[in-house]
CSV table of C-alpha atoms in Angstrom, one decimal:
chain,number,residue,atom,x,y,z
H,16,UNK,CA,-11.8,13.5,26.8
H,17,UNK,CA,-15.0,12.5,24.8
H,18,UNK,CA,-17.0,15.7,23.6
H,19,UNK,CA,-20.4,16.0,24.0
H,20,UNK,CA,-20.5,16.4,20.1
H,21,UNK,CA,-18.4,13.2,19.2
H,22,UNK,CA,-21.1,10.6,17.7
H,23,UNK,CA,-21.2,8.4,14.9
H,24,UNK,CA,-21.0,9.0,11.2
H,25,UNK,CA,-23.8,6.8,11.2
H,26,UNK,CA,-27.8,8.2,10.4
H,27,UNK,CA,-30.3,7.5,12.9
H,28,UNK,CA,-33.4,5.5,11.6
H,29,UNK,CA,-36.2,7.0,10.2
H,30,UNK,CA,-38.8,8.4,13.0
H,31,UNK,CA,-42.5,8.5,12.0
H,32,UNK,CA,-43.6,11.7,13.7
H,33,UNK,CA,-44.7,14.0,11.3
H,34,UNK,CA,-42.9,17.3,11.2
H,35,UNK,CA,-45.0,20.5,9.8
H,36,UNK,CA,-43.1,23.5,9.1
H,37,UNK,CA,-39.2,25.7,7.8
H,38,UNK,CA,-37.3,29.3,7.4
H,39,UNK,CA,-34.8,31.5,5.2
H,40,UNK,CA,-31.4,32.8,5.5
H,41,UNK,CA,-29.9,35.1,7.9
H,42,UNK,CA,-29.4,38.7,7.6
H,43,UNK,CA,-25.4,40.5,6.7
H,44,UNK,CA,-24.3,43.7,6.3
H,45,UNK,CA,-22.5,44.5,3.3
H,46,UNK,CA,-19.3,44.3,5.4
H,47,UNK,CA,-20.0,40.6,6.2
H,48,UNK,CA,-20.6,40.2,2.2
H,49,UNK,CA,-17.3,41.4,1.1
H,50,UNK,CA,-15.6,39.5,4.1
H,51,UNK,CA,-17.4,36.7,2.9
H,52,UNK,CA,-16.6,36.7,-1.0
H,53,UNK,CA,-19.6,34.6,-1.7
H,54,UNK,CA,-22.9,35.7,-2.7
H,55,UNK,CA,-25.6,34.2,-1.0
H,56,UNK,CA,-28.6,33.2,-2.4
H,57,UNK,CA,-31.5,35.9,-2.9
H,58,UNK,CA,-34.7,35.7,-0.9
H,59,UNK,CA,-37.6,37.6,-0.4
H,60,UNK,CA,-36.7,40.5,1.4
H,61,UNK,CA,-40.0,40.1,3.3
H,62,UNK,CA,-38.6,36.5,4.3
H,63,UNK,CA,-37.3,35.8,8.1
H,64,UNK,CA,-33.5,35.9,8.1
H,65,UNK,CA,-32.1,33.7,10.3
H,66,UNK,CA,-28.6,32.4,11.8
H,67,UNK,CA,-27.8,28.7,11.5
H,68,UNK,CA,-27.8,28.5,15.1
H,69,UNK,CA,-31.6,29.6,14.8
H,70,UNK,CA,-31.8,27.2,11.8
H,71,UNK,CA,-30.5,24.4,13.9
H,72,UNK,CA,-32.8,25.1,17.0
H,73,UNK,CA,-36.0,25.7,14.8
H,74,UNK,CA,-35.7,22.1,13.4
H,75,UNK,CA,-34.9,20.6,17.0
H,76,UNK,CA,-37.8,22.4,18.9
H,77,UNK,CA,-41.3,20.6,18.5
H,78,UNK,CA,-43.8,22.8,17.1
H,79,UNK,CA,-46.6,22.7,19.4
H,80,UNK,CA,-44.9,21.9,22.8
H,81,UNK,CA,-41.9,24.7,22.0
H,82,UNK,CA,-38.7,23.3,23.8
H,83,UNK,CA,-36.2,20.1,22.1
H,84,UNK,CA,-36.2,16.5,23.0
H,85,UNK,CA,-35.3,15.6,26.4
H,86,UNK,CA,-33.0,12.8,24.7
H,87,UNK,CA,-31.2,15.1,22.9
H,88,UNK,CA,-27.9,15.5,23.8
H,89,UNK,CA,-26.4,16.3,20.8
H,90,UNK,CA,-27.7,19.8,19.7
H,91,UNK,CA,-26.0,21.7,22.8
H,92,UNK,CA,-22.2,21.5,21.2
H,93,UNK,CA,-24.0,21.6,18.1
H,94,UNK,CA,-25.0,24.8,18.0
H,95,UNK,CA,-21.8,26.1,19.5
H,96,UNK,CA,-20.3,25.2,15.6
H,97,UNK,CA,-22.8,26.7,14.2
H,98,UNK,CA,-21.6,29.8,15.9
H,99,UNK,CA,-18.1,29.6,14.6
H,100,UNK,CA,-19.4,28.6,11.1
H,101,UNK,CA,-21.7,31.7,10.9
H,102,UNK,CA,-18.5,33.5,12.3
H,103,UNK,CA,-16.5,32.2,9.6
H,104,UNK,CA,-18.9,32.9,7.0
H,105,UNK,CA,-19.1,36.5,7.3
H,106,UNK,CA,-15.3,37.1,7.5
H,107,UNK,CA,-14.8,37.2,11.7
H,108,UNK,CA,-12.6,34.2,12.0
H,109,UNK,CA,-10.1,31.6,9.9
H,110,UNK,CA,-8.2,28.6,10.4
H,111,UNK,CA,-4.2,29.6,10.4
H,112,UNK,CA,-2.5,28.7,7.2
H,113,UNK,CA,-1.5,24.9,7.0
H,114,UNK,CA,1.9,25.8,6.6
H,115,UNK,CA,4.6,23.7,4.1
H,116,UNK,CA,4.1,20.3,6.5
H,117,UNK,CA,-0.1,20.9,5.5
H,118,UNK,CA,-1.3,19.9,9.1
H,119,UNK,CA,-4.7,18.3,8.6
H,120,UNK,CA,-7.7,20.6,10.1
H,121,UNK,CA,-8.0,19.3,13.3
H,122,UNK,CA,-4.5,20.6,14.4
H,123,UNK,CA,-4.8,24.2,13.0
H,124,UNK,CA,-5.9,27.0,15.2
H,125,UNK,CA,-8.6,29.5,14.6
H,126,UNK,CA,-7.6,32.7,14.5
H,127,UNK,CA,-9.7,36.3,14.5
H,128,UNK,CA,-9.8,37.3,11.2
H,129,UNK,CA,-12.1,41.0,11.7
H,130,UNK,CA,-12.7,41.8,15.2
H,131,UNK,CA,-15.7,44.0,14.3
H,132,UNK,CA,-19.1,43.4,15.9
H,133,UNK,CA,-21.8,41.0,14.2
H,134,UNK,CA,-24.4,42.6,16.0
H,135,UNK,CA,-25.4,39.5,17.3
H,136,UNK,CA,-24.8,38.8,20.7
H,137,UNK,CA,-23.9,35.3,20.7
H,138,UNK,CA,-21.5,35.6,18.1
H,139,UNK,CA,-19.8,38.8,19.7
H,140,UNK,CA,-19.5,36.9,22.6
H,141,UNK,CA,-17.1,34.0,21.2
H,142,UNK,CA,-15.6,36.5,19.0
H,143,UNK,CA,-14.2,38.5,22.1
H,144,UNK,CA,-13.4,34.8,23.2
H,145,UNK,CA,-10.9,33.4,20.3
H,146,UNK,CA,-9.9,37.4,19.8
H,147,UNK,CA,-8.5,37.4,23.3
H,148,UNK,CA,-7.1,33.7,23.7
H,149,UNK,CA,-3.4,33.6,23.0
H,150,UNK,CA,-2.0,31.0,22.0
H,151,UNK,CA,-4.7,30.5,19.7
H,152,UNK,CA,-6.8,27.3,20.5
H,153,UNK,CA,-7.9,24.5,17.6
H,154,UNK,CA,-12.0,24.4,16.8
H,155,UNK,CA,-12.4,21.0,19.0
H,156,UNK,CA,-10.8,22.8,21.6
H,157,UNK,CA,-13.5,25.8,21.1
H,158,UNK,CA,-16.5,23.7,20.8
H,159,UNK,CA,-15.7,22.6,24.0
H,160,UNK,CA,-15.0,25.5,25.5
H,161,UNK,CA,-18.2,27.4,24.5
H,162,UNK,CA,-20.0,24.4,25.3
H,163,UNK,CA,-18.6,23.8,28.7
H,164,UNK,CA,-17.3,20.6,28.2
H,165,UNK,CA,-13.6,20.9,29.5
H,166,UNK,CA,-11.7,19.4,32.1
H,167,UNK,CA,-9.4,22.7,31.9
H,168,UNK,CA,-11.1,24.9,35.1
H,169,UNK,CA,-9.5,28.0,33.6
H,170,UNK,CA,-11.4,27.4,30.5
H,171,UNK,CA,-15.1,27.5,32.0
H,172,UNK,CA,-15.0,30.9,31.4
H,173,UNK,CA,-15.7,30.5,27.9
H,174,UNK,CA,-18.7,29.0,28.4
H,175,UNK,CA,-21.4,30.4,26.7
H,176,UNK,CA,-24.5,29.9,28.6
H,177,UNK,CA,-28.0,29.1,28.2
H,178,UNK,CA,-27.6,29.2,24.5
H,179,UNK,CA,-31.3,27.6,23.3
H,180,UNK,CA,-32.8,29.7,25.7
H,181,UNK,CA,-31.3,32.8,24.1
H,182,UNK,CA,-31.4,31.8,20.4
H,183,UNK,CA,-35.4,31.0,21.4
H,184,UNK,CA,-36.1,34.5,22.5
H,185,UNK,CA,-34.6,35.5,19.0
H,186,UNK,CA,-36.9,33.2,17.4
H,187,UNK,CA,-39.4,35.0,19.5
H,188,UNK,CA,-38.3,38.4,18.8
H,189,UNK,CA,-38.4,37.6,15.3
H,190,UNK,CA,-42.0,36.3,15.0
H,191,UNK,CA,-41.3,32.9,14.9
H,192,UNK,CA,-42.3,31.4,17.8
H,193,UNK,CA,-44.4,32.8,21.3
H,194,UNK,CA,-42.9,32.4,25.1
H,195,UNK,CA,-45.5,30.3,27.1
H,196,UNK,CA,-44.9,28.6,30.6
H,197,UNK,CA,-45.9,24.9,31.2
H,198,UNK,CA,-45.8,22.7,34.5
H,199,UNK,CA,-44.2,19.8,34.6
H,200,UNK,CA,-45.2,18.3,37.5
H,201,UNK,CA,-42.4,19.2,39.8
H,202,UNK,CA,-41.2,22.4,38.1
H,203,UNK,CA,-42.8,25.3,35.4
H,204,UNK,CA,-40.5,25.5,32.2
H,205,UNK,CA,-40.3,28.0,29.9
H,206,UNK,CA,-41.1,26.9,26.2
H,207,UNK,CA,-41.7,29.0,22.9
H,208,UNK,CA,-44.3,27.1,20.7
H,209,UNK,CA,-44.1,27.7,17.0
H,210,UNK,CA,-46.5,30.4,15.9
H,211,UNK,CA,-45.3,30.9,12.6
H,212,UNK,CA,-45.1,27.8,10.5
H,213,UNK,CA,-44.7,29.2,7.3
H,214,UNK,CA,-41.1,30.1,7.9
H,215,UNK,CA,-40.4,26.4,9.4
H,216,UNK,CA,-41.7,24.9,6.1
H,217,UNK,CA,-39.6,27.2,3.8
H,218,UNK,CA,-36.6,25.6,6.2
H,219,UNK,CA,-37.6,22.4,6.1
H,220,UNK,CA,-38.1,22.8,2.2
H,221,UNK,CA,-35.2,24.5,1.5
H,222,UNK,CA,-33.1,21.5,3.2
H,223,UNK,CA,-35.2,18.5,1.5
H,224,UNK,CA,-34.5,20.5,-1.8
H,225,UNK,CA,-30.8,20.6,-1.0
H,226,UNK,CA,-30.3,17.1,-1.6
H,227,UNK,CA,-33.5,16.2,-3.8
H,228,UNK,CA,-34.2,18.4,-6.9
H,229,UNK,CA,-31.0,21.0,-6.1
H,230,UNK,CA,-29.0,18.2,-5.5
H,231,UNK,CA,-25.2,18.7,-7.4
H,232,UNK,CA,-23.3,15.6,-6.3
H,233,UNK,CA,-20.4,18.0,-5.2
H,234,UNK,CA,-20.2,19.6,-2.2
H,235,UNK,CA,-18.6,22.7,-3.6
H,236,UNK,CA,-21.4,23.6,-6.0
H,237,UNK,CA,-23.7,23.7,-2.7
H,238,UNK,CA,-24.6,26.7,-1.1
H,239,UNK,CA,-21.9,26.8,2.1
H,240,UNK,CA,-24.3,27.9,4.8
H,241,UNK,CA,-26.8,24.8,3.2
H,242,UNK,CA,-24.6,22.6,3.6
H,243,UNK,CA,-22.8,23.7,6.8
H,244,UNK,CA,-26.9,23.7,8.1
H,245,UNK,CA,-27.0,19.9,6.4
H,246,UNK,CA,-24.2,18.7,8.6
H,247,UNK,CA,-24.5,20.6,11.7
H,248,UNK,CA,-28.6,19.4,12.1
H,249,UNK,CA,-27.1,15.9,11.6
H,250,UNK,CA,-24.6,16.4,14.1
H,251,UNK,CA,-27.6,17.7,16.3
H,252,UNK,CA,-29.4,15.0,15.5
H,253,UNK,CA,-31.9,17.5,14.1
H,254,UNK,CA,-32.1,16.9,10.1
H,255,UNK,CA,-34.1,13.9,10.7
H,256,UNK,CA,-37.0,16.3,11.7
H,257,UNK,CA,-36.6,18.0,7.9
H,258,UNK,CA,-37.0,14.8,6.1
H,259,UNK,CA,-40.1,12.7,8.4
H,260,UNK,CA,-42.3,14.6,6.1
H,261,UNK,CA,-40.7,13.0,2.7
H,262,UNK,CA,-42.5,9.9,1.2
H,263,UNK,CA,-41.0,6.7,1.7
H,264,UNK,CA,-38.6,7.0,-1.9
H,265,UNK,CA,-37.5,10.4,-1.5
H,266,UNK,CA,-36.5,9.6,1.9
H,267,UNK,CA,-34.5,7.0,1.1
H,268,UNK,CA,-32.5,9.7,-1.7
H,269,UNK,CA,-32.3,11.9,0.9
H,270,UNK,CA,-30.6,9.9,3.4
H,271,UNK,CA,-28.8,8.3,0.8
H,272,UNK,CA,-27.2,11.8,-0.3
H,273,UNK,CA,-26.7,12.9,2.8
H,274,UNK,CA,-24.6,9.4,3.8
H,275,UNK,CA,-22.9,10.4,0.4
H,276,UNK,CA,-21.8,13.6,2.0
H,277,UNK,CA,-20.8,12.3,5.4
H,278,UNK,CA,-18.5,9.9,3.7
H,279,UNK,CA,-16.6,12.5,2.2
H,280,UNK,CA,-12.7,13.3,3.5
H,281,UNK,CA,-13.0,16.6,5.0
H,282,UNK,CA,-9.1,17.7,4.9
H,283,UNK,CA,-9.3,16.9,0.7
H,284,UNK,CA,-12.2,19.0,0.4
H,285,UNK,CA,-10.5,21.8,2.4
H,286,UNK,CA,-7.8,21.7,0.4
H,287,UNK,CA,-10.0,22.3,-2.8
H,288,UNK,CA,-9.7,25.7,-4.6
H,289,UNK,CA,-12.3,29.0,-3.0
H,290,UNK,CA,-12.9,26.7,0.2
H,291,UNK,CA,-13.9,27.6,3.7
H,292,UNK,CA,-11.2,25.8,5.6
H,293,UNK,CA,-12.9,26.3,9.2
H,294,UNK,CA,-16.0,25.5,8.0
H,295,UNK,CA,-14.8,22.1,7.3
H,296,UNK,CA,-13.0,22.3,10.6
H,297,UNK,CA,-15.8,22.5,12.2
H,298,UNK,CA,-17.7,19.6,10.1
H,299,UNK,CA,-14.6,17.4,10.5
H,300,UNK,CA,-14.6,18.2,14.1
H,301,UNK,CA,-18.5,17.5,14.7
H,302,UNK,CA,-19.0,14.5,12.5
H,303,UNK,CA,-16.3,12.1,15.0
């Protein structure tokens, strides 16, 4: 079966609406720290905190109108591996161990690692998922589960439903954006216009720095939930939205970098010493 996440490694070209606005990272207990065994860079502690599954919505939704592209059908099983990235990176799940054969990361299951709750309900909810799911089930198996997209009837009950909707209201809760209702001719929608655009910016900022003046040419010097953000708004077919802002040159670096990084051989660099092994799961699984 063909995911609704498989697309091509490919970049889409450049689009010339002009994006505004970007955000910070989110908030962990020092339990998820530990877990972790990463420290993550410091912020203001004044500054939003966000999950990448926030991160990944907040580029996709357009400021003023508040809901994503109608074209986009990408960013749905997107943001279902942000989820098990941001459960990965504080210490809830892991890939099973490769074993002497080394299977590569598409074959190895994802196992709960720390069955204790995030506090967030999204990723408690596919936590009590993988915790309860035996024999344990491989990330492109998962993605589709949470996202729906199974021919397997007994697996619909994974599905996590209306996932932008939920991570909006957060967005709301948070400050970020405002709920409004619009007509659209033949039916009212609910949409949640940006209303603070200093956050977006810092986002959008923080990802054009990633691969312009931060940029390290090695993937393992990045900061993992930067570059899990980089490839998972790709795969969403969101990062274009960080860079339409970018002046013709530094565009063209950017895109450059971020082709650099998609060309890479994920099973290599999980194999590489202090790595997360589902995070490049997930990346390996997403960027088909």
């Amino acid at each position: 079966m063909s995911g609704a996440y498989s697309r091509s490694s490919g970049l889409v070209q450049r689009r010339t609406t002009a994006v505004t606005t970007a955000t910070a990272e989110i908030s962990g207990d020092e339990l998820d720290e530990k877990l972790n065994g990463e420290v993550e860079e410091d912020h203001d502690s004044k500054e939003t905190r966000l999950t990448l599954m926030e991160e990944v919505l907040l580029l996709g939704l357009k400021d003023r109108e508040g809901y994503t592209s109608f074209w986009n059908d990408c960013i749905s099983s997107g943001l279902r591996g942000c989820i098990l990235i941001e459960l990965s990176l504080r210490g809830r799940v892991e890939l099973e161990k490769a074993g002497m054969r080394r299977r590569s990361l598409t074959n190895r299951k994802v196992i709960c690692r720390n069955d204790q709750p995030t506090g967030d309900v999204l990723l408690d909810e596919a936590l009590r998922h993988i915790k309860e799911t035996q024999p344990p089930e491989t990330v492109q198996s998962w993605i589709e589960y949470l996202s729906g997209e199974t021919w397997n009837p007994l697996k619909l009950r994974y599905q996590l439903r209306n996932v932008r909707e939920r991570l909006a209201k957060n967005l709301v809760e948070k400050g970020v954006c405002t709920t409004e209702k619009q007509n659209f001719l033949l039916f009212d929608m609910t949409t949640h216009p940006l209303t603070d655009n200093v956050v977006k910016q810092r986002l959008i900022k923080r990802v054009q720095d990633s691969v312009l003046s931060r940029w390290t040419n090695d993937a393992h010097r990045m900061d993992r939930r930067m570059l899990s953000l980089i490839y998972l708004a790709h795969s969403s077919d969101v990062l274009e939205n960080a860079f339409a802002p970018l002046s013709d040159d530094d565009y063209e670096v950017a895109m450059k970098r971020v082709r650099e990084l998609l060309d890479l051989d994920f099973d290599t660099e999980s194999m590489k010493e202090g790595t997360n092994e589902l995070m490049w799961a997930v990346i390996s699984a997403m960027s088909k």
